Amino acid sequence: MERLTFRLLGFPEFRMNGRRVELALRRAAALLIFLAEAGRPVARETAATLLWPEADEETARARLRRTLYKIRVAFGSELVAANASSLSLHPALSVEIDSKAFEYACDRGPLETATNTYTSDFLAGFSLPDCQEFEEWAFFRREALRSRLTQALERLIETQVAAGEARTAVVHATRLVGLDPLSESAHRHLIRANLAAGDRAAAERQLEACARHLRDELGVPLDPATVALLQEPSKATETPRTHYVEVEGIHLAYQTVGNGPPDIVLVPGFVSHVERIWEDSRCRSWIAAVSRIGRVILFDRRGVGLSDRVGARPTVDATARDILAVMDAAGSRRALLVGTSEGGPGCIRFAVDRPDRLVGLVLWGSLAKGSHAPDYPFALTAEQYDLWKRRLVANWGGPAEIETFAPSLVGDRQAEAWWAGLLRAASSPGAVTGVLEALRDTDVRHLLASVSVPTLVLHRSGDRAVRSEAGRSLATKIPGARFVEVAGDDHWFWVGDQNALLRSIAELARHDR
């Protein structure tokens, strides 16, 4: 069997049975790369449009045929299996792709193998300036892989510090800071690693470097919690340890804060990051307040944050399975489930399937259906939703849509810098697209009448992300549910008046005492 090797982390390189093959035609290289990454048959029209977007159908197909011929000549064998409708790499080939090997190591370990495999960014130095669709595809893929590298490094650093391998952790933390010098979280990893290695001077220099970057580039001061790492070294361990549980081959990141009973499981919205949330003083204060009521269990749903990235969309059913896996791993027999925003539908599914595991359900800023319908006018139409999604993705890396999620924080440079950093760490433009599409297609209206646990629905009156009518509709369709309207425009539960939500959590939590 002939062996075809792709090096795509860096400038692309192709080898056939160990022999390097030069492809002078960049579109030929782009076609091979796209087929290798797809791993399945690709429609001829898709390939032709990707590489010759300006050409008419007949011209694009003719150019595609010539490109396939040039690939066959360069490699001296038939690499591409082609029929009238699709293209794929020939099934008789043994194919090795470094980008796929990197992802496999991220999922299965060891993590050091993953970080060593990632030698450079995806297709670094390679471009097709006149093929915008290919450029966009490559950009999203590049960002997804960089996000996975960040995730792998964070997990590796934590593991090495815990194992007493602090000096090795310093090396990986230095690389993490290099990926995003404006990430205060990355600097914290390096400060902690230096402290664990006994090098306080290096930790102090890193704190100064972090302060300089944030001041010069963003105009914001250090978070007090970052300063506290050096002022009181014992506080370096105050952020809860991140644990992992495996479900269906996917590793979910979770933390526990405080003591129970009761247990309070917080299910996040479309993005989350169990470690980055601690960088925002408002988030920290809110979690601390809830942890005085009971033990808080936080987790990142599959596909986002520190949990494994997945190829499939994170459906409502998948979220319900994630909740069960995290509760079991944390040793939680029964809990109060708090579903926020897009996390609410998964909580509704869980409440219907496993009422025996719940003392109650709290839904904040949530909804039953992700897009408009004649009998559900509370959400965006599919066209409006896709426009909003494109706007969010186009501004990924900055404080995207903060004016929608937290209008009261617009202009707060520290809050904006935190939100931008959390987005970069939690997902990538390409990966979050699937998450957003899953939300758009969500519909749990048929489940609402079957919810049997005590339920409170809370919504801010001026919420710009999810209209308050969506929350009111939830409450009217869930038997016995109570609706509480909270003043304000912010969608985020930790911004603005939080007393109503805290009172609701405390009220339902009493059922488990």
XYZ file of C-alpha atoms in Angstrom:
513
model
C 0.000 0.000 0.000
C 1.366 3.406 -0.954
C 1.789 5.910 1.874
C 0.818 9.555 1.419
C 1.939 11.990 4.125
C 0.610 15.508 4.583
C 2.379 18.172 6.630
C -0.218 20.907 7.073
C 0.960 22.459 10.350
C 3.246 24.965 8.679
C 3.784 25.495 4.964
C 2.205 22.437 3.306
C 4.447 19.553 2.349
C 3.523 16.304 0.597
C 5.411 13.008 0.605
C 4.709 9.780 -1.265
C 6.388 6.751 0.327
C 8.822 9.148 2.054
C 9.710 11.029 -1.150
C 8.884 14.736 -1.140
C 6.619 15.788 -3.997
C 6.568 19.383 -5.232
C 3.296 20.808 -6.475
C 4.006 24.005 -8.377
C 0.303 24.736 -8.879
C -1.100 26.111 -5.628
C -4.678 25.198 -6.484
C -3.589 21.588 -6.884
C -2.091 21.708 -3.406
C -5.231 23.399 -2.075
C -7.435 20.681 -3.577
C -5.393 17.887 -1.984
C -5.412 19.695 1.360
C -9.172 20.174 1.269
C -9.814 16.522 0.382
C -7.435 15.307 3.086
C -9.078 17.476 5.753
C -12.583 16.469 4.648
C -11.807 12.746 5.008
C -14.876 11.899 2.932
C -16.143 12.396 -0.639
C -16.530 16.044 -1.637
C -18.981 17.162 -4.315
C -17.278 18.305 -7.528
C -19.312 21.517 -7.401
C -18.043 22.244 -3.886
C -14.400 21.802 -4.910
C -14.832 23.824 -8.099
C -16.564 26.701 -6.313
C -13.942 26.703 -3.560
C -11.025 27.043 -5.984
C -12.530 28.973 -8.903
C -15.293 31.071 -7.388
C -15.227 33.608 -10.215
C -15.607 31.046 -13.023
C -18.823 29.765 -14.543
C -19.724 26.113 -13.933
C -18.348 24.761 -17.206
C -15.031 26.629 -16.892
C -14.612 25.617 -13.245
C -15.195 21.931 -14.073
C -12.652 22.090 -16.922
C -10.068 23.652 -14.603
C -10.803 21.001 -11.998
C -10.116 18.235 -14.546
C -6.773 19.836 -15.520
C -5.819 20.175 -11.862
C -6.545 16.498 -11.209
C -4.348 15.636 -14.200
C -1.463 17.740 -12.824
C -1.750 15.991 -9.437
C -1.592 12.590 -11.131
C 1.507 13.611 -13.112
C 3.284 15.095 -10.068
C 2.780 12.013 -7.897
C 3.039 9.440 -10.641
C -0.091 7.656 -9.467
C -3.828 8.100 -9.030
C -4.261 9.976 -5.751
C -7.821 11.149 -6.201
C -10.769 8.823 -6.694
C -13.188 10.695 -8.938
C -16.619 9.957 -10.286
C -19.222 12.108 -11.986
C -20.383 13.749 -8.768
C -17.618 13.598 -6.124
C -13.913 13.494 -5.305
C -11.966 11.864 -2.485
C -8.481 10.631 -1.725
C -8.045 7.158 -3.170
C -9.170 4.541 -0.602
C -6.165 2.328 -1.417
C -3.777 4.940 -0.009
C -2.427 4.965 3.529
C -2.832 8.625 4.494
C -1.103 10.405 7.398
C -2.041 14.018 8.218
C -0.277 15.913 11.004
C -3.289 18.142 11.748
C -5.450 15.055 12.299
C -2.719 13.418 14.402
C -2.625 16.565 16.543
C -6.381 16.431 17.135
C -6.255 12.719 17.919
C -3.565 13.319 20.557
C -5.637 16.173 22.022
C -8.549 13.773 22.441
C -6.706 10.606 23.418
C -3.363 11.823 24.716
C -0.690 12.052 25.638
C -1.078 15.835 25.608
C 2.672 16.363 25.243
C 2.501 14.459 21.957
C -0.219 16.853 20.817
C 1.730 20.001 21.690
C 4.906 18.611 20.106
C 3.007 17.785 16.910
C 1.798 21.368 16.583
C 5.000 22.875 15.144
C 3.365 25.823 13.370
C -0.031 27.205 12.440
C -2.202 25.472 9.868
C -0.986 26.281 6.312
C 1.349 29.011 7.622
C 2.666 31.010 4.654
C 0.281 29.385 2.172
C -2.568 31.354 0.632
C -4.779 31.736 -2.420
C -5.550 35.471 -2.348
C -8.037 35.303 -5.226
C -9.965 32.359 -3.687
C -11.865 33.984 -0.831
C -13.858 30.863 0.032
C -10.699 28.776 0.420
C -9.085 31.544 2.479
C -12.096 31.656 4.818
C -12.127 27.873 5.175
C -8.393 27.858 5.968
C -8.816 30.715 8.465
C -11.559 28.948 10.411
C -9.599 25.696 10.421
C -6.452 27.523 11.595
C -8.326 29.209 14.437
C -9.929 25.931 15.510
C -6.537 24.213 15.718
C -4.953 27.146 17.607
C -7.823 26.984 20.064
C -7.195 23.279 20.591
C -3.492 23.973 21.163
C -4.375 26.546 23.828
C -6.676 24.030 25.479
C -4.051 21.266 25.373
C -1.365 23.524 26.849
C -3.638 24.646 29.693
C -4.471 21.040 30.585
C -0.842 19.970 30.282
C 0.424 22.802 32.513
C -2.117 21.990 35.206
C -1.238 18.290 35.094
C 2.507 18.939 35.277
C 2.265 21.378 38.188
C 0.117 18.870 40.099
C 2.670 16.127 39.358
C 5.581 18.215 40.654
C 6.986 18.852 37.173
C 6.863 22.627 37.523
C 9.946 23.421 35.448
C 8.513 21.562 32.472
C 5.221 23.353 33.068
C 7.087 26.692 32.837
C 8.214 25.797 29.300
C 4.660 25.055 28.186
C 3.255 28.103 29.990
C 5.794 30.314 28.219
C 4.533 28.959 24.917
C 0.947 29.584 26.026
C 1.702 33.243 26.729
C 3.337 33.515 23.306
C 0.101 32.374 21.660
C -1.870 35.241 23.198
C 0.190 37.849 25.090
C -3.011 39.745 25.949
C -4.511 36.768 27.788
C -4.296 37.417 31.517
C -5.184 33.759 32.066
C -2.108 32.627 30.121
C 0.107 34.925 32.196
C -1.441 33.477 35.351
C -0.523 29.961 34.246
C 3.089 31.071 33.817
C 3.136 32.934 37.147
C 1.759 29.869 38.950
C 4.229 27.559 37.207
C 7.160 29.802 38.183
C 5.962 29.948 41.781
C 5.586 26.160 41.846
C 9.150 25.887 40.492
C 10.380 28.103 43.325
C 11.352 30.989 41.026
C 9.612 33.959 42.598
C 11.758 36.460 40.699
C 10.563 35.033 37.370
C 6.964 35.148 38.606
C 7.391 38.819 39.533
C 8.855 39.623 36.111
C 5.925 37.861 34.463
C 3.457 39.867 36.521
C 5.171 43.070 35.371
C 5.108 41.897 31.749
C 1.404 41.071 32.001
C 0.646 44.488 33.496
C 2.618 46.205 30.723
C 0.823 44.319 27.938
C -2.619 45.038 29.354
C -1.808 48.696 29.986
C -0.120 49.421 26.651
C -2.404 47.399 24.362
C -5.780 47.498 26.101
C -5.518 50.353 28.566
C -6.733 48.201 31.470
C -5.161 47.325 34.837
C -4.369 43.879 36.180
C -7.181 41.955 37.803
C -6.664 42.012 41.608
C -6.717 38.203 41.628
C -3.637 38.157 39.389
C -1.774 40.507 41.719
C -2.837 38.345 44.686
C -0.919 35.372 43.255
C 2.305 37.080 44.357
C 1.057 39.097 47.290
C -0.270 35.949 48.963
C 1.106 32.851 47.206
C -1.412 30.635 48.969
C -4.118 32.294 46.882
C -2.630 30.686 43.787
C -4.664 27.605 44.656
C -7.930 29.471 45.300
C -9.247 28.831 41.802
C -10.823 25.373 42.005
C -9.025 22.504 40.389
C -10.380 21.464 37.000
C -11.362 17.797 36.765
C -12.323 15.712 33.736
C -14.895 13.023 33.152
C -15.169 10.964 29.979
C -18.540 10.392 28.334
C -18.948 8.816 24.907
C -15.223 9.251 24.317
C -15.423 12.996 25.070
C -13.673 14.592 28.054
C -15.739 17.164 29.944
C -14.064 19.776 32.169
C -15.762 20.535 35.481
C -15.116 22.183 38.848
C -16.782 22.127 42.261
C -16.954 25.104 44.613
C -18.225 25.129 48.194
C -19.975 22.395 50.132
C -23.366 20.740 49.904
C -26.039 19.723 50.251
C -27.572 21.110 48.280
C -25.702 20.650 45.003
C -26.243 23.370 42.403
C -25.312 22.503 38.813
C -24.759 25.504 36.555
C -25.259 24.821 32.825
C -23.717 27.588 30.690
C -24.838 29.248 27.474
C -23.246 28.967 24.051
C -19.663 29.538 25.270
C -17.966 28.989 28.605
C -14.552 28.330 30.119
C -14.434 27.057 33.702
C -11.069 28.695 34.344
C -11.444 31.993 32.457
C -14.660 32.862 34.313
C -12.583 33.344 37.464
C -10.722 36.239 35.830
C -13.800 38.472 36.005
C -14.481 39.898 39.451
C -18.254 39.929 38.844
C -18.253 36.227 37.944
C -16.125 35.376 40.960
C -18.426 37.290 43.288
C -21.532 35.624 41.877
C -20.100 32.099 42.163
C -18.911 32.863 45.694
C -22.425 34.004 46.619
C -24.015 30.827 45.219
C -21.389 28.640 46.899
C -22.592 29.992 50.244
C -25.975 28.398 49.464
C -24.594 25.003 48.430
C -21.927 23.189 46.431
C -21.670 24.668 42.936
C -20.796 22.322 40.078
C -19.529 24.148 36.973
C -18.722 22.532 33.646
C -18.003 23.244 29.993
C -20.328 21.487 27.584
C -18.780 19.336 24.882
C -17.229 21.394 22.112
C -16.413 24.523 24.142
C -14.089 25.752 26.860
C -11.746 23.153 28.319
C -13.916 20.234 27.216
C -13.017 18.309 24.075
C -13.869 19.799 20.720
C -16.217 17.539 18.769
C -17.149 17.254 15.122
C -20.887 16.973 15.814
C -23.123 19.790 17.017
C -23.760 19.897 20.795
C -27.439 18.938 20.707
C -30.004 19.196 23.493
C -29.772 15.431 24.089
C -25.972 15.615 24.237
C -26.161 18.399 26.842
C -28.513 16.269 28.957
C -26.014 13.401 28.821
C -23.203 15.794 29.777
C -25.157 16.951 32.838
C -25.644 13.364 34.011
C -21.979 12.481 33.474
C -20.755 15.514 35.424
C -23.206 14.931 38.285
C -22.097 11.294 38.545
C -18.420 12.254 38.456
C -18.920 14.880 41.170
C -20.836 12.398 43.330
C -24.057 14.382 43.161
C -27.156 12.283 43.882
C -29.674 15.113 43.480
C -29.160 18.725 42.498
C -30.775 22.018 41.678
C -30.228 22.590 37.961
C -29.609 26.171 36.798
C -29.792 26.534 33.026
C -28.703 29.815 31.506
C -29.510 31.019 28.009
C -28.750 28.304 25.411
C -28.044 25.808 28.219
C -31.723 25.904 29.242
C -33.107 23.500 26.602
C -30.617 20.801 27.642
C -31.724 21.265 31.256
C -35.351 20.874 30.202
C -34.474 17.608 28.440
C -32.664 16.388 31.592
C -35.562 17.407 33.848
C -37.949 15.333 31.724
C -35.636 12.321 31.518
C -34.283 12.286 35.100
C -36.619 14.076 37.520
C -35.364 11.698 40.217
C -31.981 13.471 40.116
C -33.368 16.986 40.606
C -34.735 19.056 43.464
C -35.709 21.823 41.074
C -34.999 23.743 37.886
C -34.058 27.408 37.427
C -34.010 28.870 33.915
C -32.355 32.256 33.330
C -32.657 34.191 30.072
C -33.592 30.995 28.275
C -35.938 29.861 25.533
C -37.681 26.803 24.124
C -36.945 27.355 20.441
C -33.907 28.895 18.786
C -35.586 30.511 15.795
C -38.849 32.124 14.765
C -41.969 30.211 13.759
C -45.563 31.338 13.148
C -46.509 29.974 16.584
C -43.233 31.122 18.206
C -42.658 34.814 17.427
C -40.199 35.393 20.287
C -36.997 34.531 18.396
C -35.112 35.735 15.329
C -36.093 34.420 11.931
C -33.613 32.024 10.338
C -32.377 34.856 8.093
C -31.986 37.281 11.024
C -30.242 34.606 13.064
C -27.748 33.816 10.293
C -27.006 37.544 9.890
C -26.369 37.852 13.638
C -24.211 34.696 13.569
C -22.085 36.073 10.723
C -21.617 39.326 12.619
C -20.576 37.486 15.791
C -18.132 35.223 13.945
C -16.679 38.138 11.951
C -15.806 39.933 15.194
C -14.515 36.843 17.023
C -11.312 37.597 18.893
C -12.619 40.958 20.049
C -15.460 41.680 22.509
C -17.960 40.380 19.945
C -21.592 41.346 20.583
C -20.961 42.575 24.132
C -23.511 45.298 23.347
C -26.078 42.493 22.993
C -25.058 40.364 25.958
C -24.103 43.089 28.447
C -25.005 46.594 27.211
C -24.221 48.074 30.620
C -20.570 47.054 30.184
C -20.002 48.627 26.760
C -17.000 50.923 27.140
C -15.678 49.045 30.190
C -12.298 48.127 28.708
C -11.475 45.543 31.345
C -14.795 43.746 30.840
C -14.396 43.923 27.067
C -10.838 42.539 27.241
C -12.021 39.693 29.494
C -14.910 38.801 27.163
C -12.654 38.858 24.104
C -10.146 36.578 25.853
C -12.852 34.182 27.012
C -14.215 33.898 23.471
C -10.762 33.129 22.059
C -10.121 30.494 24.722
C -13.598 28.957 24.681
C -13.935 28.333 20.963
C -12.918 29.488 17.496
C -14.870 31.104 14.657
C -15.226 27.810 12.834
C -16.036 25.678 15.868
C -18.597 28.062 17.353
C -20.525 28.098 14.077
C -21.749 24.550 14.778
C -22.721 25.527 18.337
C -24.740 28.481 17.060
C -26.405 26.401 14.369
C -27.413 23.848 17.006
C -29.057 26.650 18.994
C -30.867 27.925 15.891
C -32.326 24.450 15.279
C -33.253 23.771 18.917
C -36.902 23.150 19.750
C -38.001 21.645 23.090
C -41.568 22.967 23.148
C -42.897 19.410 23.003
C -41.104 18.636 26.294
C -42.377 21.528 28.405
C -45.633 19.913 29.545
C -43.639 16.910 30.825
C -41.449 18.883 33.243
C -42.521 17.754 36.711
C -39.886 19.309 39.009
C -40.414 22.691 40.762
C -39.397 25.349 38.222
C -38.593 29.052 38.344
C -38.074 31.065 35.143
C -36.257 34.400 35.376
C -35.684 36.937 32.629
C -34.517 40.521 32.409
C -37.164 42.807 30.983
C -34.876 44.405 28.390
C -32.753 41.362 27.508
C -31.375 41.986 24.003
C -30.110 38.445 23.391
C -33.287 36.523 24.276
C -36.568 38.410 24.490
C -38.350 38.289 27.826
C -41.461 36.971 26.050
C -39.526 33.747 25.415
C -39.036 33.311 29.145
C -42.644 34.141 29.917
C -43.724 31.549 27.336
C -41.548 28.918 29.016
C -43.192 29.572 32.351
C -46.721 29.332 30.946
C -46.031 25.959 29.294
C -44.211 24.266 32.222
C -46.745 22.965 34.791
C -46.562 24.976 38.016
C -43.629 27.121 36.877
C -43.312 30.666 38.203
C -42.066 33.587 36.108
C -39.948 36.363 37.624
C -39.153 39.424 35.519
C -35.974 41.230 36.574
C -35.278 44.855 35.702
C -32.384 45.573 33.332
C -31.067 44.912 29.837
C -28.132 42.565 30.459
C -28.342 38.924 29.362
C -25.451 37.809 31.569
C -26.697 36.707 34.975
C -23.623 37.958 36.855
C -24.049 41.567 35.654
C -26.594 43.972 37.126
C -29.067 43.073 39.871
C -28.476 39.446 40.874
C -30.630 39.297 44.001
C -33.696 37.799 42.315
C -31.658 34.927 40.866
C -29.835 34.282 44.147
C -33.139 34.280 46.064
C -34.654 31.847 43.562
C -31.686 29.481 43.854
C -31.855 29.621 47.655
C -35.630 29.058 47.604
C -35.492 25.906 45.486
C -32.305 24.663 47.150
C -34.187 24.441 50.454
C -36.130 21.497 48.971
C -32.985 19.356 49.398
C -32.382 20.202 53.035
